[in-house]
């Protein structure tokens, strides 16, 4: 999933640059630009972003492509990750394929699993393993060798269409969708409501949301997340009590400043992706920017929940925590508070986001002391 996340970010930064830039490191190729064509000798792994993308050089390893229009016209030996408005896979893929777009066309065989999300999907070549497809309109004309999980409004089949495994069908009215017997017999079809579809599931064995645990499973998950968050905040308090106390004091004194600095810092890290993409060679730094933004957000969430716990205890007229046990109590109070905050419909997630941003801002203020007309103490 992390590679999919990187691919989505690369798609967002696929803006035109002044000229195509190609960088080769070992047997790998990195290319960014407006109208980009990767051609010539075979490469191991390929990383390509741009407006219009054509991959016409064989890729023996994995290919990663993100842009407005993406065309894969040369074989990919291992996995393919492609995202764009229009994605066309016209050459065989030796491993798995993860495809995302408005219109996605697969006209060449995929040996492994297929995971696809689109408005319109046309699969006119064989899939060697399982397939998980979410699209409003699906056309299938060839064989899926394993299971197929399809979430759709309409689906059409060709004469040669076959599903060798089980078909897990998800729709608003699954009974209304007719599946020809030559595609898959009725005893190998499981029909589910569209809301039960889980796009993150493994394609094999269906993609139904697991609700077997009921409310006990849900409660157990919440308790586990509270314990983990409490443990992380307590660990920071044990390793750097003075540092955390300083963060707490600065944030509780000027919470709006912490929110503002956290927002600016995370925005700056996210915005740097665009600048790196425009330089061509800077695409190599995109993963580092993503990792830094994620780490800052996670650290801000942990620290922000602790500061929230201290604030709740202060509102209850409890003294500020001084010992490790008192800090652990504050951490647990903050973890419970942020978990309950997340449960508030509609606006709860905004509160949780504010907690994380304030924590990130506290870190930035402590490390760099940024500000306008302020003195560094």
Short mmCIF file of C-alpha atoms in Angstrom, two decimals:
data_model
loop_
_atom_site.label_atom_id
_atom_site.label_comp_id
_atom_site.label_asym_id
_atom_site.label_seq_id
_atom_site.Cartn_x
_atom_site.Cartn_y
_atom_site.Cartn_z
CA UNK A 1 0.00 0.00 0.00
CA UNK A 2 2.88 2.37 0.63
CA UNK A 3 3.97 2.05 -3.00
CA UNK A 4 0.41 2.87 -4.07
CA UNK A 5 0.52 5.93 -1.82
CA UNK A 6 3.77 7.05 -3.45
CA UNK A 7 2.24 6.57 -6.87
CA UNK A 8 -0.78 8.73 -6.02
CA UNK A 9 1.50 11.49 -4.76
CA UNK A 10 3.58 11.25 -7.93
CA UNK A 11 0.41 11.63 -9.99
CA UNK A 12 -0.50 14.82 -8.14
CA UNK A 13 2.89 16.35 -8.90
CA UNK A 14 2.92 15.33 -12.55
CA UNK A 15 2.93 18.91 -13.87
CA UNK A 16 4.74 20.03 -17.01
CA UNK A 17 8.37 21.02 -16.69
CA UNK A 18 10.50 23.00 -19.08
CA UNK A 19 12.10 19.90 -20.61
CA UNK A 20 12.13 16.19 -20.14
CA UNK A 21 14.72 15.07 -17.62
CA UNK A 22 16.08 11.52 -17.52
CA UNK A 23 18.27 10.15 -14.80
CA UNK A 24 19.67 6.66 -14.75
CA UNK A 25 21.02 5.12 -11.59
CA UNK A 26 22.41 1.65 -12.12
CA UNK A 27 19.88 -0.09 -14.32
CA UNK A 28 16.94 2.03 -13.11
CA UNK A 29 15.41 4.96 -14.99
CA UNK A 30 13.87 8.11 -13.55
CA UNK A 31 12.13 10.49 -15.94
CA UNK A 32 9.87 13.53 -15.56
CA UNK A 33 8.51 16.09 -17.99
CA UNK A 34 5.53 17.14 -20.09
CA UNK A 35 5.25 14.62 -22.92
CA UNK A 36 7.45 11.80 -21.68
CA UNK A 37 8.56 8.70 -23.60
CA UNK A 38 10.77 6.07 -22.01
CA UNK A 39 12.35 4.26 -24.95
CA UNK A 40 15.57 2.57 -25.95
CA UNK A 41 17.37 -0.15 -24.02
CA UNK A 42 15.65 -2.23 -21.36
CA UNK A 43 15.74 -0.97 -17.76
CA UNK A 44 15.35 -2.69 -14.42
CA UNK A 45 12.89 -0.44 -12.56
CA UNK A 46 11.23 2.64 -14.06
CA UNK A 47 9.83 5.72 -12.28
CA UNK A 48 8.00 8.06 -14.66
CA UNK A 49 5.80 11.15 -14.08
CA UNK A 50 4.50 13.69 -16.54
CA UNK A 51 1.50 14.87 -18.50
CA UNK A 52 1.46 12.31 -21.32
CA UNK A 53 3.49 9.17 -20.64
CA UNK A 54 4.53 6.37 -22.99
CA UNK A 55 6.65 3.49 -21.68
CA UNK A 56 8.01 1.79 -24.81
CA UNK A 57 11.25 0.40 -23.36
CA UNK A 58 11.12 -3.08 -21.78
CA UNK A 59 11.14 -3.01 -17.97
CA UNK A 60 12.58 -6.17 -16.44
CA UNK A 61 11.66 -5.13 -12.88
CA UNK A 62 8.74 -2.94 -11.77
CA UNK A 63 7.30 0.11 -13.49
CA UNK A 64 5.80 3.14 -11.72
CA UNK A 65 3.98 5.70 -13.89
CA UNK A 66 1.75 8.64 -12.99
CA UNK A 67 0.31 11.38 -15.21
CA UNK A 68 -2.74 12.51 -17.15
CA UNK A 69 -2.41 9.89 -19.89
CA UNK A 70 -0.37 6.73 -19.31
CA UNK A 71 0.42 4.13 -21.97
CA UNK A 72 2.39 0.96 -21.25
CA UNK A 73 3.43 -0.44 -24.64
CA UNK A 74 6.45 -2.55 -23.66
CA UNK A 75 6.60 -5.65 -21.43
CA UNK A 76 6.94 -5.23 -17.67
CA UNK A 77 8.72 -8.16 -16.04
CA UNK A 78 7.43 -7.77 -12.50
CA UNK A 79 4.82 -5.40 -11.04
CA UNK A 80 3.14 -2.40 -12.64
CA UNK A 81 1.84 0.64 -10.74
CA UNK A 82 0.07 3.16 -12.99
CA UNK A 83 -2.31 6.05 -12.34
CA UNK A 84 -3.80 8.72 -14.60
CA UNK A 85 -6.96 9.98 -16.22
CA UNK A 86 -6.47 7.45 -19.01
CA UNK A 87 -4.40 4.31 -18.49
CA UNK A 88 -3.74 1.86 -21.33
CA UNK A 89 -1.82 -1.37 -20.72
CA UNK A 90 -1.10 -2.88 -24.14
CA UNK A 91 1.95 -5.00 -23.24
CA UNK A 92 2.17 -8.04 -20.95
CA UNK A 93 2.87 -7.69 -17.23
CA UNK A 94 4.81 -10.53 -15.58
CA UNK A 95 3.65 -9.80 -12.02
CA UNK A 96 0.82 -7.92 -10.35
CA UNK A 97 -0.78 -4.73 -11.69
CA UNK A 98 -2.29 -1.90 -9.67
CA UNK A 99 -4.10 0.58 -11.92
CA UNK A 100 -6.05 3.73 -11.10
CA UNK A 101 -7.79 6.15 -13.45
CA UNK A 102 -10.96 7.42 -15.05
CA UNK A 103 -10.71 5.05 -18.04
CA UNK A 104 -8.47 2.00 -17.73
CA UNK A 105 -7.88 -0.38 -20.65
CA UNK A 106 -6.07 -3.71 -20.22
CA UNK A 107 -5.43 -5.26 -23.63
CA UNK A 108 -2.43 -7.46 -22.77
CA UNK A 109 -2.11 -10.39 -20.32
CA UNK A 110 -1.32 -9.82 -16.65
CA UNK A 111 0.33 -12.86 -15.06
CA UNK A 112 -0.36 -11.98 -11.43
CA UNK A 113 -3.13 -10.22 -9.54
CA UNK A 114 -5.01 -7.23 -10.91
CA UNK A 115 -6.19 -4.45 -8.61
CA UNK A 116 -8.05 -1.73 -10.53
CA UNK A 117 -10.10 1.36 -9.69
CA UNK A 118 -11.77 3.41 -12.43
CA UNK A 119 -14.92 4.96 -13.82
CA UNK A 120 -14.75 2.64 -16.84
CA UNK A 121 -12.64 -0.52 -17.01
CA UNK A 122 -12.18 -2.74 -20.05
CA UNK A 123 -10.35 -6.03 -19.48
CA UNK A 124 -9.83 -7.62 -22.88
CA UNK A 125 -6.86 -9.84 -21.96
CA UNK A 126 -6.35 -12.72 -19.55
CA UNK A 127 -5.58 -12.28 -15.84
CA UNK A 128 -3.30 -15.01 -14.49
CA UNK A 129 -4.43 -14.85 -10.87
CA UNK A 130 -7.08 -12.96 -8.88
CA UNK A 131 -8.75 -9.67 -9.79
CA UNK A 132 -10.19 -6.91 -7.61
CA UNK A 133 -11.97 -4.31 -9.74
CA UNK A 134 -14.02 -1.29 -8.64
CA UNK A 135 -15.55 0.57 -11.58
CA UNK A 136 -18.97 1.90 -12.51
CA UNK A 137 -18.80 0.16 -15.88
CA UNK A 138 -16.81 -3.04 -16.50
CA UNK A 139 -16.20 -4.98 -19.72
CA UNK A 140 -14.65 -8.44 -19.40
CA UNK A 141 -13.90 -10.52 -22.51
CA UNK A 142 -11.18 -12.96 -21.41
CA UNK A 143 -10.29 -15.31 -18.54
CA UNK A 144 -9.63 -14.51 -14.90
CA UNK A 145 -7.77 -17.56 -13.60
CA UNK A 146 -8.53 -16.99 -9.92
CA UNK A 147 -11.21 -15.28 -7.87
CA UNK A 148 -12.81 -12.03 -9.00
CA UNK A 149 -14.16 -9.31 -6.70
CA UNK A 150 -16.15 -6.83 -8.79
CA UNK A 151 -17.83 -3.68 -7.45
CA UNK A 152 -19.87 -2.09 -10.25
CA UNK A 153 -23.11 -0.64 -11.55
CA UNK A 154 -23.05 -2.36 -14.94
CA UNK A 155 -20.96 -5.21 -16.34
CA UNK A 156 -20.70 -6.71 -19.83
CA UNK A 157 -19.11 -10.00 -20.89
CA UNK A 158 -17.64 -11.28 -24.14
CA UNK A 159 -18.10 -14.80 -25.49
CA UNK A 160 -14.68 -15.88 -24.20
CA UNK A 161 -15.07 -14.36 -20.74
CA UNK A 162 -14.42 -16.83 -17.93
CA UNK A 163 -13.92 -16.62 -14.17
CA UNK A 164 -12.23 -19.81 -12.98
CA UNK A 165 -12.63 -19.09 -9.27
CA UNK A 166 -15.42 -17.53 -7.25
CA UNK A 167 -17.11 -14.31 -8.34
CA UNK A 168 -17.75 -11.89 -5.48
CA UNK A 169 -20.19 -9.34 -6.88
CA UNK A 170 -20.86 -6.01 -5.13
CA UNK A 171 -23.60 -3.64 -6.31
CA UNK A 172 -26.46 -1.48 -5.05
CA UNK A 173 -28.80 -4.18 -6.31
CA UNK A 174 -26.59 -7.26 -6.82
CA UNK A 175 -29.50 -9.55 -7.71
CA UNK A 176 -30.37 -7.35 -10.68
CA UNK A 177 -27.04 -7.97 -12.42
CA UNK A 178 -27.15 -10.98 -14.73
CA UNK A 179 -24.07 -13.19 -14.97
CA UNK A 180 -24.06 -15.58 -17.96
CA UNK A 181 -23.53 -19.25 -17.09
CA UNK A 182 -20.57 -19.53 -19.46
CA UNK A 183 -18.72 -16.90 -17.41
CA UNK A 184 -19.18 -18.54 -14.02
CA UNK A 185 -21.87 -20.95 -12.76
CA UNK A 186 -24.38 -19.68 -10.22
CA UNK A 187 -22.99 -21.84 -7.41
CA UNK A 188 -19.70 -19.93 -7.61
CA UNK A 189 -21.25 -16.48 -7.31
CA UNK A 190 -21.56 -14.58 -4.04
CA UNK A 191 -23.63 -11.41 -4.19
CA UNK A 192 -23.14 -8.58 -1.69
CA UNK A 193 -24.34 -5.05 -1.11
CA UNK A 194 -22.00 -2.37 -2.46
CA UNK A 195 -21.35 -1.05 1.06
CA UNK A 196 -19.71 -4.36 1.99
CA UNK A 197 -16.91 -3.90 -0.56
CA UNK A 198 -13.41 -3.47 0.88
CA UNK A 199 -10.97 -2.16 -1.78
CA UNK A 200 -7.97 -2.74 0.51
CA UNK A 201 -8.58 -6.49 0.80
CA UNK A 202 -6.49 -9.20 -0.79
CA UNK A 203 -8.06 -10.06 -4.15
CA UNK A 204 -8.11 -13.75 -3.23
CA UNK A 205 -11.15 -14.86 -1.27
CA UNK A 206 -13.36 -11.83 -1.80
CA UNK A 207 -13.28 -8.24 -0.63
CA UNK A 208 -16.08 -8.19 1.90
CA UNK A 209 -15.71 -5.98 4.96
CA UNK A 210 -15.04 -8.19 7.96
CA UNK A 211 -17.78 -7.63 10.55
CA UNK A 212 -17.50 -11.02 12.24
CA UNK A 213 -16.18 -9.50 15.46
CA UNK A 214 -19.16 -7.17 15.94
CA UNK A 215 -19.01 -4.44 18.54
CA UNK A 216 -16.54 -6.37 20.69
CA UNK A 217 -14.03 -6.35 17.86
CA UNK A 218 -14.64 -2.63 17.31
CA UNK A 219 -14.19 -1.90 21.02
CA UNK A 220 -11.04 -4.02 21.15
CA UNK A 221 -9.57 -2.04 18.28
CA UNK A 222 -10.28 1.26 20.02
CA UNK A 223 -8.76 0.05 23.30
CA UNK A 224 -5.68 -1.20 21.45
CA UNK A 225 -5.19 2.16 19.71
CA UNK A 226 -5.55 3.98 23.05
CA UNK A 227 -2.93 1.73 24.66
CA UNK A 228 -0.48 2.19 21.78
CA UNK A 229 -0.93 5.96 21.79
CA UNK A 230 -0.50 6.07 25.58
CA UNK A 231 2.65 3.95 25.40
CA UNK A 232 4.25 6.15 22.71
CA UNK A 233 3.51 9.38 24.57
CA UNK A 234 4.75 7.91 27.87
CA UNK A 235 7.94 6.72 26.16
CA UNK A 236 8.64 10.24 24.89
CA UNK A 237 7.92 11.61 28.37
CA UNK A 238 10.38 9.12 29.90
CA UNK A 239 13.17 9.78 27.37
CA UNK A 240 12.84 13.56 27.08
CA UNK A 241 10.80 14.95 29.98
CA UNK A 242 12.23 18.46 29.75
CA UNK A 243 11.71 18.62 26.00
CA UNK A 244 8.10 17.46 26.30
CA UNK A 245 7.44 19.89 29.17
CA UNK A 246 8.68 22.76 27.00
CA UNK A 247 6.42 21.67 24.14
CA UNK A 248 3.49 21.44 26.52
CA UNK A 249 4.03 24.90 27.98
CA UNK A 250 4.50 26.62 24.63
CA UNK A 251 1.47 24.97 23.07
CA UNK A 252 -0.90 25.59 25.98
CA UNK A 253 0.24 29.23 26.16
CA UNK A 254 -0.27 29.93 22.43
CA UNK A 255 -2.34 27.11 20.87
CA UNK A 256 -3.21 29.14 17.75
CA UNK A 257 0.45 29.73 17.01
CA UNK A 258 1.14 26.00 17.28
CA UNK A 259 -1.75 25.26 14.91
CA UNK A 260 -0.52 27.85 12.43
CA UNK A 261 3.10 26.66 12.46
CA UNK A 262 2.04 23.01 12.16
CA UNK A 263 -0.17 23.83 9.18
CA UNK A 264 2.62 25.78 7.48
CA UNK A 265 5.24 23.09 8.11
CA UNK A 266 3.20 20.16 6.80
CA UNK A 267 2.02 22.28 3.85
CA UNK A 268 5.62 23.19 3.04
CA UNK A 269 6.70 19.56 3.02
CA UNK A 270 3.75 18.57 0.85
CA UNK A 271 4.24 21.53 -1.47
CA UNK A 272 7.91 20.70 -1.97
CA UNK A 273 6.77 17.72 -4.06
CA UNK A 274 5.73 20.08 -6.85
CA UNK A 275 9.08 21.87 -6.86
CA UNK A 276 11.03 18.61 -6.85
CA UNK A 277 8.97 17.32 -9.78
CA UNK A 278 9.60 20.48 -11.80
CA UNK A 279 13.37 20.09 -11.50
CA UNK A 280 13.35 16.60 -13.03
CA UNK A 281 16.22 15.22 -11.01
CA UNK A 282 14.45 16.30 -7.84
CA UNK A 283 12.00 13.45 -8.30
CA UNK A 284 14.55 11.37 -6.40
CA UNK A 285 13.76 13.47 -3.31
CA UNK A 286 10.00 13.01 -3.52
CA UNK A 287 9.98 9.88 -1.29
CA UNK A 288 12.02 11.75 1.34
CA UNK A 289 9.49 14.61 1.39
CA UNK A 290 6.62 12.18 1.76
CA UNK A 291 8.34 10.31 4.57
CA UNK A 292 9.17 13.55 6.41
CA UNK A 293 5.59 14.81 6.11
CA UNK A 294 4.20 11.51 7.39
CA UNK A 295 6.68 11.37 10.29
CA UNK A 296 5.91 14.95 11.27
CA UNK A 297 2.20 14.20 11.21
CA UNK A 298 2.57 11.03 13.31
CA UNK A 299 4.85 12.73 15.83
CA UNK A 300 2.43 15.66 16.00
CA UNK A 301 -0.47 13.28 16.65
CA UNK A 302 1.32 11.60 19.58
CA UNK A 303 2.56 14.84 21.11
CA UNK A 304 -0.72 16.64 20.45
CA UNK A 305 -2.72 13.92 22.23
CA UNK A 306 -0.41 14.21 25.27
CA UNK A 307 -0.81 17.99 25.35
CA UNK A 308 -4.57 17.53 25.04
CA UNK A 309 -4.46 15.20 28.04
CA UNK A 310 -2.58 17.77 30.09
CA UNK A 311 -5.09 20.40 29.05
CA UNK A 312 -8.02 18.22 30.12
CA UNK A 313 -6.39 17.53 33.50
CA UNK A 314 -5.74 21.26 34.00
CA UNK A 315 -9.39 22.00 33.21
CA UNK A 316 -10.29 19.53 35.96
CA UNK A 317 -8.08 21.51 38.39
CA UNK A 318 -5.43 18.79 38.49
CA UNK A 319 -1.78 19.85 38.89
CA UNK A 320 0.56 19.70 35.93
CA UNK A 321 2.29 16.31 35.63
CA UNK A 322 5.77 16.22 37.12
CA UNK A 323 6.53 12.53 37.71
CA UNK A 324 6.58 9.75 35.12
CA UNK A 325 3.42 8.19 36.53
CA UNK A 326 1.60 11.52 36.30
CA UNK A 327 2.77 11.94 32.71
CA UNK A 328 1.56 8.41 31.90
CA UNK A 329 -1.86 9.33 33.32
CA UNK A 330 -1.89 12.51 31.21
CA UNK A 331 -0.95 10.46 28.15
CA UNK A 332 -3.80 8.02 28.76
CA UNK A 333 -6.28 10.85 29.30
CA UNK A 334 -5.16 12.43 26.05
CA UNK A 335 -5.40 9.13 24.16
CA UNK A 336 -8.95 8.57 25.43
CA UNK A 337 -9.91 12.17 24.66
CA UNK A 338 -8.64 12.09 21.08
CA UNK A 339 -10.31 8.71 20.49
CA UNK A 340 -13.64 10.05 21.75
CA UNK A 341 -13.13 13.17 19.67
CA UNK A 342 -12.76 11.05 16.53
CA UNK A 343 -16.15 9.44 17.22
CA UNK A 344 -18.04 12.74 16.89
CA UNK A 345 -19.93 12.62 13.57
CA UNK A 346 -18.94 15.00 10.76
CA UNK A 347 -16.63 17.30 12.76
CA UNK A 348 -14.69 14.80 14.86
CA UNK A 349 -12.00 14.21 12.25
CA UNK A 350 -11.38 17.98 12.08
CA UNK A 351 -10.65 18.00 15.81
CA UNK A 352 -8.25 15.06 15.50
CA UNK A 353 -6.51 16.79 12.60
CA UNK A 354 -6.17 19.94 14.68
CA UNK A 355 -4.57 17.94 17.52
CA UNK A 356 -1.99 16.46 15.15
CA UNK A 357 -1.25 19.80 13.48
CA UNK A 358 -0.85 21.54 16.86
CA UNK A 359 1.57 18.84 17.99
CA UNK A 360 3.58 19.19 14.79
CA UNK A 361 3.62 22.96 15.22
CA UNK A 362 4.89 22.59 18.78
CA UNK A 363 7.81 20.54 17.47
CA UNK A 364 8.67 23.11 14.81
CA UNK A 365 8.47 25.98 17.29
CA UNK A 366 10.72 24.15 19.75
CA UNK A 367 13.32 23.15 17.13
CA UNK A 368 13.46 26.27 14.94
CA UNK A 369 11.68 29.01 16.95
CA UNK A 370 10.09 30.54 13.83
CA UNK A 371 7.99 33.65 14.16
CA UNK A 372 7.46 37.24 13.17
CA UNK A 373 8.90 39.91 15.47
CA UNK A 374 9.59 37.33 18.20
CA UNK A 375 12.55 36.76 20.45
CA UNK A 376 14.23 33.38 20.78
CA UNK A 377 14.72 32.39 24.40
#
